[in-house]
mmCIF file of C-alpha atoms in Angstrom:
data_model
loop_
_atom_site.group_PDB
_atom_site.id
_atom_site.type_symbol
_atom_site.label_atom_id
_atom_site.label_comp_id
_atom_site.label_asym_id
_atom_site.label_seq_id
_atom_site.Cartn_x
_atom_site.Cartn_y
_atom_site.Cartn_z
ATOM 1 C CA MET A 1 0.000 0.000 0.000
ATOM 2 C CA LEU A 2 1.156 3.528 -0.840
ATOM 3 C CA PHE A 3 0.281 6.888 0.682
ATOM 4 C CA LEU A 4 0.089 10.152 -1.258
ATOM 5 C CA HIS A 5 1.185 12.951 1.100
ATOM 6 C CA GLU A 6 0.415 16.490 -0.074
ATOM 7 C CA THR A 7 1.167 19.822 1.577
ATOM 8 C CA HIS A 8 -1.012 22.687 0.359
ATOM 9 C CA ARG A 9 -0.293 26.386 0.926
ATOM 10 C CA VAL A 10 -3.835 27.720 0.845
ATOM 11 C CA ALA A 11 -5.019 31.273 0.146
ATOM 12 C CA GLY A 12 -5.978 32.454 3.629
ATOM 13 C CA GLU A 13 -9.170 34.220 2.620
ATOM 14 C CA ARG A 14 -10.369 31.033 0.895
ATOM 15 C CA ALA A 15 -9.282 28.480 3.514
ATOM 16 C CA ASP A 16 -12.874 27.512 4.386
ATOM 17 C CA GLU A 17 -13.660 27.083 0.706
ATOM 18 C CA PHE A 18 -10.618 24.821 0.268
ATOM 19 C CA GLU A 19 -11.711 22.584 3.133
ATOM 20 C CA ALA A 20 -15.321 22.475 1.921
ATOM 21 C CA SER A 21 -14.110 21.480 -1.541
ATOM 22 C CA TRP A 22 -12.292 18.432 -0.166
ATOM 23 C CA ARG A 23 -15.197 17.482 2.063
ATOM 24 C CA GLY A 24 -17.569 17.665 -0.867
ATOM 25 C CA ARG A 25 -15.405 15.317 -2.947
ATOM 26 C CA LEU A 26 -15.005 12.455 -0.466
ATOM 27 C CA ASP A 27 -17.392 10.215 -2.381
ATOM 28 C CA GLN A 28 -15.868 11.042 -5.738
ATOM 29 C CA ILE A 29 -12.277 10.451 -4.580
ATOM 30 C CA ALA A 30 -13.456 7.059 -3.285
ATOM 31 C CA LYS A 31 -15.009 6.075 -6.600
ATOM 32 C CA GLY A 32 -13.653 2.631 -7.452
ATOM 33 C CA ASP A 33 -11.214 0.608 -5.365
ATOM 34 C CA ASP A 34 -8.002 2.589 -5.835
ATOM 35 C CA ALA A 35 -7.927 5.552 -3.454
ATOM 36 C CA ARG A 36 -9.407 6.895 -0.233
ATOM 37 C CA LEU A 37 -8.698 10.070 1.694
ATOM 38 C CA LEU A 38 -7.396 9.114 5.145
ATOM 39 C CA TRP A 39 -6.620 12.426 6.822
ATOM 40 C CA PHE A 40 -7.229 16.119 6.262
ATOM 41 C CA PHE A 41 -5.108 18.297 8.558
ATOM 42 C CA HIS A 42 -4.473 21.937 9.280
ATOM 43 C CA VAL A 43 -0.967 22.806 10.430
ATOM 44 C CA ALA A 44 -1.770 24.409 13.787
ATOM 45 C CA HIS A 45 -1.406 28.187 13.718
ATOM 46 C CA GLY A 46 1.640 29.324 15.660
ATOM 47 C CA THR A 47 3.647 26.214 14.804
ATOM 48 C CA GLY A 48 4.707 26.978 11.229
ATOM 49 C CA LEU A 49 3.600 28.668 8.029
ATOM 50 C CA SER A 50 0.049 29.996 8.058
ATOM 51 C CA TYR A 51 -2.808 28.359 6.172
ATOM 52 C CA VAL A 52 -1.070 25.095 5.422
ATOM 53 C CA VAL A 53 -3.118 21.941 4.890
ATOM 54 C CA VAL A 54 -1.804 18.372 4.768
ATOM 55 C CA THR A 55 -3.779 15.591 3.088
ATOM 56 C CA ILE A 56 -2.965 11.893 2.951
ATOM 57 C CA ILE A 57 -4.612 9.567 0.443
ATOM 58 C CA ALA A 58 -4.203 5.792 0.658
ATOM 59 C CA LEU A 59 -3.544 4.013 -2.640
ATOM 60 C CA ARG A 60 -3.853 0.273 -3.041
ATOM 61 C CA ASP A 61 -0.664 -0.124 -5.112
ATOM 62 C CA GLY A 62 1.416 1.432 -7.855
ATOM 63 C CA ALA A 63 -1.187 0.775 -10.531
ATOM 64 C CA SER A 64 -3.784 2.500 -8.355
ATOM 65 C CA PHE A 65 -1.477 5.501 -8.077
ATOM 66 C CA GLU A 66 -1.203 5.694 -11.865
ATOM 67 C CA ARG A 67 -4.979 5.537 -12.270
ATOM 68 C CA HIS A 68 -5.440 8.201 -9.585
ATOM 69 C CA LEU A 69 -3.061 10.519 -11.455
ATOM 70 C CA GLN A 70 -4.962 9.916 -14.672
ATOM 71 C CA ARG A 71 -8.207 10.875 -12.949
ATOM 72 C CA LEU A 72 -6.603 14.126 -11.787
ATOM 73 C CA GLU A 73 -5.091 14.979 -15.142
ATOM 74 C CA THR A 74 -7.749 13.945 -17.647
ATOM 75 C CA GLY A 75 -10.518 12.126 -15.790
ATOM 76 C CA ASP A 76 -13.420 12.810 -13.470
ATOM 77 C CA LEU A 77 -11.279 14.669 -10.888
ATOM 78 C CA HIS A 78 -9.716 17.055 -13.400
ATOM 79 C CA ASP A 79 -12.068 20.009 -12.938
ATOM 80 C CA TRP A 80 -11.916 19.710 -9.149
ATOM 81 C CA TYR A 81 -8.121 19.572 -9.184
ATOM 82 C CA ARG A 82 -7.981 22.730 -11.302
ATOM 83 C CA GLU A 83 -10.380 24.371 -8.848
ATOM 84 C CA LEU A 84 -7.983 23.543 -6.012
ATOM 85 C CA GLU A 85 -5.151 25.226 -7.886
ATOM 86 C CA SER A 86 -7.128 28.466 -7.903
ATOM 87 C CA ILE A 87 -7.613 28.342 -4.103
ATOM 88 C CA ARG A 88 -4.013 27.607 -3.081
ATOM 89 C CA HIS A 89 -0.673 29.244 -3.706
ATOM 90 C CA ASP A 90 1.113 25.963 -4.385
ATOM 91 C CA ALA A 91 1.395 22.344 -3.307
ATOM 92 C CA SER A 92 4.088 19.705 -2.913
ATOM 93 C CA SER A 93 3.570 15.962 -3.090
ATOM 94 C CA LYS A 94 5.430 12.820 -2.174
ATOM 95 C CA VAL A 95 4.643 9.126 -2.143
ATOM 96 C CA LEU A 96 5.230 7.196 1.076
ATOM 97 C CA ALA A 97 5.538 3.502 1.845
ATOM 98 C CA PRO A 98 5.481 1.979 5.338
ATOM 99 C CA VAL A 99 8.717 0.451 6.618
ATOM 100 C CA SER A 100 8.654 -3.230 7.536
ATOM 101 C CA TRP A 101 8.074 -2.682 11.267
ATOM 102 C CA SER A 102 5.494 0.104 10.948
ATOM 103 C CA VAL A 103 2.280 -0.582 12.857
ATOM 104 C CA LEU A 104 0.328 0.792 9.910
ATOM 105 C CA GLN A 105 0.804 -1.407 6.852
ATOM 106 C CA GLU A 106 -2.513 -1.989 5.114
ATOM 107 C CA ILE A 107 -5.893 -0.310 5.390
ATOM 108 C CA GLU A 108 -9.127 -1.840 4.136
ATOM 109 C CA LEU A 109 -10.145 0.965 1.831
ATOM 110 C CA GLY A 110 -13.778 -0.082 1.726
ATOM 111 C CA SER A 111 -14.065 0.388 5.485
ATOM 112 C CA LEU A 112 -13.205 4.090 5.396
ATOM 113 C CA PRO A 113 -16.127 6.511 5.768
ATOM 114 C CA THR A 114 -16.952 8.900 2.952
ATOM 115 C CA ASP A 115 -20.032 10.525 4.488
ATOM 116 C CA GLY A 116 -18.205 13.327 6.329
ATOM 117 C CA PHE A 117 -19.404 12.081 9.716
ATOM 118 C CA GLU A 118 -17.972 14.354 12.402
ATOM 119 C CA LYS A 119 -15.889 13.192 15.344
ATOM 120 C CA PRO A 120 -13.626 14.813 17.982
ATOM 121 C CA LEU A 121 -10.491 16.442 16.622
ATOM 122 C CA ALA A 122 -7.092 14.795 16.970
ATOM 123 C CA LEU A 123 -3.569 16.184 16.985
ATOM 124 C CA TYR A 124 -0.570 14.566 15.330
ATOM 125 C CA MET A 125 3.143 15.246 15.445
ATOM 126 C CA GLU A 126 4.842 14.596 12.118
ATOM 127 C CA ASP A 127 8.613 14.195 12.369
ATOM 128 C CA THR A 128 10.366 14.337 9.000
ATOM 129 C CA VAL A 129 13.882 12.980 9.309
ATOM 130 C CA LEU A 130 16.921 13.034 7.041
ATOM 131 C CA PRO A 131 19.360 10.407 8.347
ATOM 132 C CA ARG A 132 23.052 10.957 7.748
ATOM 133 C CA THR A 133 24.332 9.875 4.355
ATOM 134 C CA GLY A 134 24.720 6.102 4.264
ATOM 135 C CA ARG A 135 23.056 5.605 7.663
ATOM 136 C CA LEU A 136 19.408 5.138 6.654
ATOM 137 C CA ASP A 137 19.259 1.442 7.550
ATOM 138 C CA ASP A 138 21.043 2.069 10.843
ATOM 139 C CA TYR A 139 18.586 4.837 11.676
ATOM 140 C CA LEU A 140 15.559 2.664 10.886
ATOM 141 C CA GLN A 141 16.928 -0.160 13.014
ATOM 142 C CA ALA A 142 17.467 2.202 15.936
ATOM 143 C CA ALA A 143 14.035 3.764 15.443
ATOM 144 C CA SER A 144 12.386 0.340 15.598
ATOM 145 C CA THR A 145 14.086 -0.617 18.852
ATOM 146 C CA LEU A 146 15.376 2.339 20.839
ATOM 147 C CA TYR A 147 12.508 4.644 19.874
ATOM 148 C CA ALA A 148 9.403 2.608 18.948
ATOM 149 C CA ARG A 149 9.912 -0.217 21.446
ATOM 150 C CA ASP A 150 12.063 1.095 24.284
ATOM 151 C CA THR A 151 10.928 4.725 24.419
ATOM 152 C CA ILE A 152 7.400 5.180 23.039
ATOM 153 C CA GLY A 153 6.335 1.595 23.715
ATOM 154 C CA LYS A 154 7.488 1.710 27.322
ATOM 155 C CA ARG A 155 5.855 5.076 28.015
ATOM 156 C CA MET A 156 2.599 3.993 26.375
ATOM 157 C CA ALA A 157 2.520 0.948 28.667
ATOM 158 C CA GLU A 158 3.087 3.226 31.653
ATOM 159 C CA GLY A 159 0.495 5.754 30.484
ATOM 160 C CA THR A 160 3.094 8.550 30.445
ATOM 161 C CA SER A 161 3.679 9.010 26.706
ATOM 162 C CA LEU A 162 2.968 12.255 24.901
ATOM 163 C CA LEU A 163 2.904 10.357 21.600
ATOM 164 C CA ASP A 164 1.664 7.105 20.116
ATOM 165 C CA LEU A 165 3.784 6.066 17.123
ATOM 166 C CA ARG A 166 1.125 5.055 14.602
ATOM 167 C CA ALA A 167 3.360 4.598 11.545
ATOM 168 C CA CYS A 168 6.823 4.984 10.098
ATOM 169 C CA PHE A 169 7.127 5.793 6.404
ATOM 170 C CA ARG A 170 9.878 6.110 3.837
ATOM 171 C CA THR A 171 9.557 8.624 1.030
ATOM 172 C CA ILE A 172 9.839 6.687 -2.223
ATOM 173 C CA ALA A 173 8.925 9.464 -4.689
ATOM 174 C CA GLY A 174 9.277 13.215 -4.345
ATOM 175 C CA ALA A 175 11.873 15.383 -2.632
ATOM 176 C CA HIS A 176 14.497 13.379 -0.701
ATOM 177 C CA ALA A 177 13.126 10.092 -2.063
ATOM 178 C CA GLY A 178 15.107 7.103 -0.863
ATOM 179 C CA ARG A 179 16.507 8.970 2.119
ATOM 180 C CA GLU A 180 13.658 10.661 4.020
ATOM 181 C CA VAL A 181 11.775 9.017 6.902
ATOM 182 C CA ILE A 182 8.519 10.192 8.502
ATOM 183 C CA LEU A 183 7.526 9.272 12.039
ATOM 184 C CA TRP A 184 3.731 9.536 12.220
ATOM 185 C CA GLN A 185 2.638 10.082 15.812
ATOM 186 C CA ARG A 186 -0.734 10.803 17.406
ATOM 187 C CA VAL A 187 -0.621 13.167 20.373
ATOM 188 C CA GLU A 188 -2.219 11.195 23.191
ATOM 189 C CA ARG A 189 -1.604 13.592 26.076
ATOM 190 C CA PRO A 190 -1.740 17.189 24.771
ATOM 191 C CA GLU A 191 -1.058 18.566 28.255
ATOM 192 C CA LEU A 192 2.502 17.265 27.910
ATOM 193 C CA LEU A 193 3.163 19.598 24.975
ATOM 194 C CA GLN A 194 3.645 22.568 27.319
ATOM 195 C CA PRO A 195 6.685 21.171 29.142
ATOM 196 C CA LEU A 196 8.091 19.944 25.824
ATOM 197 C CA LEU A 197 7.900 23.468 24.401
ATOM 198 C CA THR A 198 8.822 25.491 27.481
ATOM 199 C CA ARG A 199 11.639 23.450 29.017
ATOM 200 C CA GLU A 200 14.832 21.783 27.902
ATOM 201 C CA VAL A 201 14.686 18.009 27.560
ATOM 202 C CA PRO A 202 15.601 16.608 30.993
ATOM 203 C CA THR A 203 19.149 15.302 31.296
ATOM 204 C CA GLU A 204 17.968 11.787 32.058
ATOM 205 C CA ARG A 205 16.170 11.701 28.700
ATOM 206 C CA ARG A 206 19.128 12.823 26.590
ATOM 207 C CA GLY A 207 22.058 10.972 28.129
ATOM 208 C CA PRO A 208 23.817 7.821 26.877
ATOM 209 C CA GLY A 209 21.407 4.991 26.220
ATOM 210 C CA THR A 210 18.517 7.301 25.306
ATOM 211 C CA TRP A 211 16.974 7.952 21.907
ATOM 212 C CA MET A 212 17.818 11.665 22.006
ATOM 213 C CA ASN A 213 21.507 10.872 22.533
ATOM 214 C CA ASP A 214 22.232 7.611 20.754
ATOM 215 C CA ALA A 215 20.284 8.441 17.575
ATOM 216 C CA LEU A 216 22.602 11.414 16.955
ATOM 217 C CA GLU A 217 25.010 8.903 15.451
ATOM 218 C CA PHE A 218 22.499 8.368 12.631
ATOM 219 C CA ARG A 219 20.711 11.720 12.364
ATOM 220 C CA ASP A 220 20.744 15.233 13.761
ATOM 221 C CA GLN A 221 18.340 16.876 11.325
ATOM 222 C CA TRP A 222 14.556 16.618 11.501
ATOM 223 C CA GLU A 223 11.486 18.843 11.294
ATOM 224 C CA SER A 224 8.418 18.498 13.523
ATOM 225 C CA ARG A 225 4.947 19.774 12.647
ATOM 226 C CA LEU A 226 1.768 19.733 14.717
ATOM 227 C CA LEU A 227 -1.161 18.712 12.543
ATOM 228 C CA ARG A 228 -4.792 19.029 13.656
ATOM 229 C CA THR A 229 -7.537 16.989 12.023
ATOM 230 C CA VAL A 230 -10.869 18.441 10.968
ATOM 231 C CA ALA A 231 -14.062 16.958 12.404
ATOM 232 C CA TRP A 232 -14.974 15.182 9.145
ATOM 233 C CA SER A 233 -11.528 13.672 8.467
ATOM 234 C CA PRO A 234 -12.129 9.959 7.727
ATOM 235 C CA LEU A 235 -9.494 8.975 10.296
ATOM 236 C CA ASP A 236 -8.813 10.724 13.577
#
C-alpha cells in the first residue's frame, strides 16, 4: 500500500472554501477501489507557516497511483483539481511507503467513511527525518528498537507518553526520495506539549542509552509539525 502525502499552501481568505471542496469530494475520490482520503489536517497556527493543509490519500498499489493521477489529469477529478489550484498558492507531493516494522501497513479501503461524519479532533506530530548519508538502515533499526519499542512503547505501557507512534514511512517518490523518513505520531496527552515546548529536555532523557543521545550517530536533522484533524476527516 502507498500513501500520497500532499502539503497545500492555501489562500488564507479562501481556507474555508478549500476545506469544503475536499469534504464535498469524499465520495468522488473514493469512486472505485483505488484511493481513499485518510486524513485532512491543518498545520496548527503558531507552529509553522500559516494556512497550510496536509492531506494523505491511501492508494492500493502502484497501478492504483497511476490511475489516480490519470483521474486528476484527464478524468473525473480534473475540474476539481484545477479548482484547487485556484484556491491555493502551491502544493508539494510525495509518495510514502510503510517500513517493515510500521504498525500501519494496510488499510481496508472499503471500510473508510466517505459521508463526512464528524468526530472529535485529533492532533498529530509529524517528524520528518533526514538520516546521515549512508546511515538510513542504521537509523531505521534504531528507530524500531530504541525509539518505537524502548521509548514510546514503554511510556505507552506506563500511560506517560505524549505520543503514540502510529506509523513509520519512507519517502519513495518526491523530494528526498530514498533517504527521508517520517515518524507519524498521534498526540495522546496534549497537556505534555507545554513542558516539551517550554523546558529543555531533561538530562535523564538525553544521556547515553537514550533515543535523544544515541540516535545522533544516525541523524541530527529533523522537522516536527503539529497537525490538527478536521471533524470530518475519515481517520482521527
